[in-house]
């Protein structure tokens, strides 16, 4: 069946906007929730902790109005009491196309994951390093951290996927661990020869 060109164009535009979340042609949402929130005061980040999460989505009111919505949640401050470098590509780890995590450490300072790495990312619960709070730690770089994955309809794609839970009974700390997520049968989610980082 043939569609008029205008219909095809509008379908294409919808797909691009929904997939990206950063479409510059859309206005920013008015009255978005506060952009910055500190979740647990101004604690210093543990090593390789995620210091902030950023979500860029498109809000659709289903009345013809759509707008760009950005949410940033900061978790901790970087060494020297510096602010988490939100928006700085050098420090960005893509969780997927709409969700970016930031570390105080530059991305290329972090090892790339290998098959022997214990976990690409872990949520550390009840951490003595973080005054008993929880935080996410990125131990190594996956392919998706550099080349953000796009969610498909009905399937959320992320650079990491759930692996297992570990307990340390000495410290009463729980580690919920994630491995690099595969995109398909051809890859295991690891960076092969296409590592954008130069050896440091
Ligand atoms: C659609 O709804 C939103 C939220 O109520 C409102 O801000 C916006 O002006 C509406 N757009 C139109 C075209 O009515
Ligand atoms: C981004 O981070 C890098 C590495 O830490 C730093 O050299 C650079 O100045 C930062 N860029 C901005 C715009 O802050
Ligand atoms: C549990 O934590 C203690 C204290 O930090 C550490 O010495 C020990 O090696 C950890 N045990 C395991 C199994 O990781």
XYZ file of C-alpha atoms and ligand atoms in Angstrom:
242
model
C 0.000 0.000 0.000
C 1.244 3.500 -0.869
C 1.130 6.406 1.563
C 1.208 10.048 0.496
C 4.664 11.560 0.948
C 3.455 13.874 3.709
C 2.276 10.912 5.806
C 5.600 9.141 5.370
C 7.457 12.308 6.341
C 5.448 12.795 9.501
C 6.031 9.140 10.472
C 9.759 9.634 9.955
C 9.763 12.781 12.100
C 7.920 11.054 14.941
C 10.392 8.167 14.927
C 13.420 10.469 15.023
C 12.050 12.585 17.848
C 10.950 9.654 19.998
C 14.217 7.827 19.568
C 16.520 10.742 20.268
C 15.120 12.694 23.156
C 17.547 15.525 22.406
C 15.729 16.927 19.353
C 16.799 20.555 19.266
C 13.728 21.718 17.303
C 11.364 21.087 20.223
C 10.909 23.665 22.983
C 11.941 22.865 26.527
C 9.038 21.870 28.766
C 7.658 24.640 30.947
C 7.302 23.797 34.592
C 9.497 20.684 34.453
C 10.417 19.300 37.832
C 13.451 20.976 39.341
C 16.453 20.201 37.223
C 18.943 19.587 39.973
C 18.351 17.758 43.188
C 20.806 16.483 45.668
C 19.626 13.159 46.894
C 21.779 12.699 49.976
C 23.311 16.032 50.777
C 26.732 16.867 49.517
C 28.682 13.716 50.273
C 31.966 13.026 48.539
C 31.735 10.400 45.797
C 33.363 7.034 46.409
C 35.833 5.981 43.683
C 34.146 5.371 40.307
C 30.714 6.228 41.736
C 28.029 7.643 39.464
C 27.897 11.279 40.602
C 24.805 12.217 38.552
C 22.123 10.773 36.298
C 20.695 12.732 33.387
C 17.519 11.829 31.493
C 16.552 13.527 28.240
C 13.087 12.600 27.109
C 10.303 14.054 25.010
C 7.088 14.703 26.860
C 3.971 14.277 24.727
C 0.748 15.867 25.979
C -1.232 14.119 23.187
C -2.808 17.445 22.213
C -0.220 18.395 19.592
C 2.247 19.769 22.138
C 5.527 18.061 22.761
C 8.522 19.396 24.610
C 11.980 18.345 25.705
C 12.273 17.384 29.297
C 15.598 17.071 31.054
C 15.994 15.679 34.536
C 19.250 15.643 36.401
C 19.795 14.055 39.769
C 23.116 14.606 41.464
C 24.278 12.133 44.057
C 27.629 13.290 45.368
C 30.425 15.750 44.799
C 33.766 15.158 43.136
C 37.222 15.440 44.734
C 38.106 18.970 45.774
C 34.379 19.602 46.343
C 33.917 20.054 42.587
C 30.495 19.661 41.065
C 29.748 16.482 39.136
C 30.645 17.267 35.467
C 27.090 16.867 34.097
C 26.967 17.488 30.350
C 30.699 16.920 29.876
C 31.093 14.200 27.247
C 34.556 13.305 28.591
C 32.907 12.066 31.809
C 29.743 10.573 30.277
C 28.688 6.907 30.331
C 25.573 6.206 28.298
C 23.121 3.927 30.067
C 21.053 4.232 26.882
C 20.101 7.004 24.454
C 17.969 8.838 26.978
C 19.860 8.200 30.179
C 23.462 9.265 30.822
C 25.519 8.612 33.936
C 28.482 10.771 34.922
C 31.607 9.925 36.873
C 34.076 12.301 38.506
C 36.773 10.321 36.679
C 37.146 10.914 32.924
C 35.621 8.016 31.020
C 38.913 6.963 29.438
C 40.491 6.585 32.890
C 38.218 3.566 33.467
C 39.276 0.096 32.213
C 37.345 -1.476 29.415
C 35.408 -4.572 30.459
C 36.700 -8.026 29.694
C 35.219 -11.475 30.150
C 37.089 -11.786 33.463
C 35.764 -8.519 34.960
C 33.589 -9.276 37.988
C 30.909 -6.688 37.103
C 30.635 -3.754 34.712
C 28.436 -1.867 37.173
C 27.193 -2.516 40.673
C 24.742 -0.911 43.011
C 26.417 -0.809 46.411
C 23.771 -0.828 49.120
C 24.369 0.258 52.694
C 27.871 1.380 51.825
C 30.276 2.352 54.640
C 32.113 4.394 51.971
C 28.978 6.501 51.495
C 27.653 6.921 55.031
C 25.374 3.911 54.707
C 23.681 5.156 51.532
C 23.449 3.410 48.185
C 25.350 4.328 45.054
C 26.114 2.962 41.606
C 29.715 2.212 40.716
C 30.958 1.722 37.166
C 33.898 -0.675 37.268
C 34.613 -0.870 33.550
C 33.459 0.427 30.167
C 31.010 -1.492 27.972
C 30.376 -0.912 24.293
C 27.036 0.749 25.039
C 28.676 3.277 27.378
C 30.291 4.829 24.285
C 27.728 3.957 21.619
C 24.355 4.554 23.294
C 21.666 1.980 22.686
C 18.218 2.943 21.490
C 15.170 1.458 23.147
C 13.011 -0.572 20.823
C 9.277 -0.670 21.162
C 8.508 -2.805 24.187
C 12.146 -3.454 24.958
C 14.370 -1.191 26.997
C 17.940 -1.417 25.757
C 20.717 -0.535 28.155
C 24.502 -0.826 28.132
C 24.370 -3.100 31.177
C 21.979 -5.812 32.272
C 21.317 -7.526 35.586
C 23.724 -10.319 36.481
C 23.526 -11.310 40.186
C 23.486 -10.140 43.800
C 26.473 -10.565 46.122
C 26.593 -10.005 49.876
C 29.529 -9.164 52.046
C 28.530 -10.431 55.470
C 31.505 -8.780 57.176
C 30.371 -5.324 56.090
C 26.620 -6.016 55.625
C 26.947 -4.601 52.115
C 24.872 -5.807 49.175
C 26.204 -5.574 45.632
C 23.652 -5.817 42.839
C 25.828 -6.480 39.829
C 25.361 -5.802 36.132
C 27.302 -7.051 33.131
C 27.735 -5.510 29.680
C 24.516 -6.111 27.771
C 24.571 -7.869 24.426
C 22.923 -6.177 21.508
C 22.514 -9.346 19.533
C 24.053 -12.734 18.901
C 27.105 -11.191 17.212
C 28.397 -9.220 20.211
C 28.824 -9.751 23.936
C 28.543 -6.064 24.791
C 32.299 -5.648 25.209
C 34.462 -3.120 23.398
C 36.521 -4.970 20.820
C 38.974 -3.175 18.522
C 36.725 -0.125 18.348
C 37.701 1.305 21.758
C 37.516 5.109 21.356
C 39.919 5.580 24.284
C 43.655 5.675 23.754
C 45.616 3.619 26.287
C 46.428 5.867 29.289
C -1.457 20.777 25.753
O -1.512 20.514 27.142
C -0.493 21.134 27.899
C -0.631 20.687 29.364
O -1.916 20.935 29.838
C -0.563 22.635 27.739
O 0.515 23.232 28.462
C -0.434 22.973 26.256
O -0.562 24.364 26.083
C -1.503 22.255 25.476
N -1.299 22.506 24.048
C -2.306 22.852 23.250
C -1.934 23.051 21.793
O -3.445 22.993 23.650
C 35.350 18.312 30.592
O 36.175 17.436 31.282
C 37.537 17.493 30.881
C 38.295 16.383 31.593
O 38.072 16.420 32.980
C 38.089 18.875 31.180
O 39.450 18.963 30.748
C 37.258 19.913 30.431
O 37.672 21.214 30.774
C 35.783 19.737 30.775
N 34.996 20.605 29.887
C 34.175 21.529 30.366
C 33.416 22.291 29.342
O 34.061 21.744 31.557
C 34.141 -8.030 52.782
O 34.578 -6.794 53.292
C 35.769 -6.872 54.054
C 36.000 -5.497 54.665
O 36.092 -4.501 53.677
C 36.909 -7.319 53.151
O 38.115 -7.390 53.890
C 36.554 -8.689 52.572
O 37.543 -9.092 51.668
C 35.206 -8.658 51.884
N 34.808 -9.994 51.525
C 34.494 -10.354 50.294
C 34.092 -11.772 50.080
O 34.515 -9.560 49.354
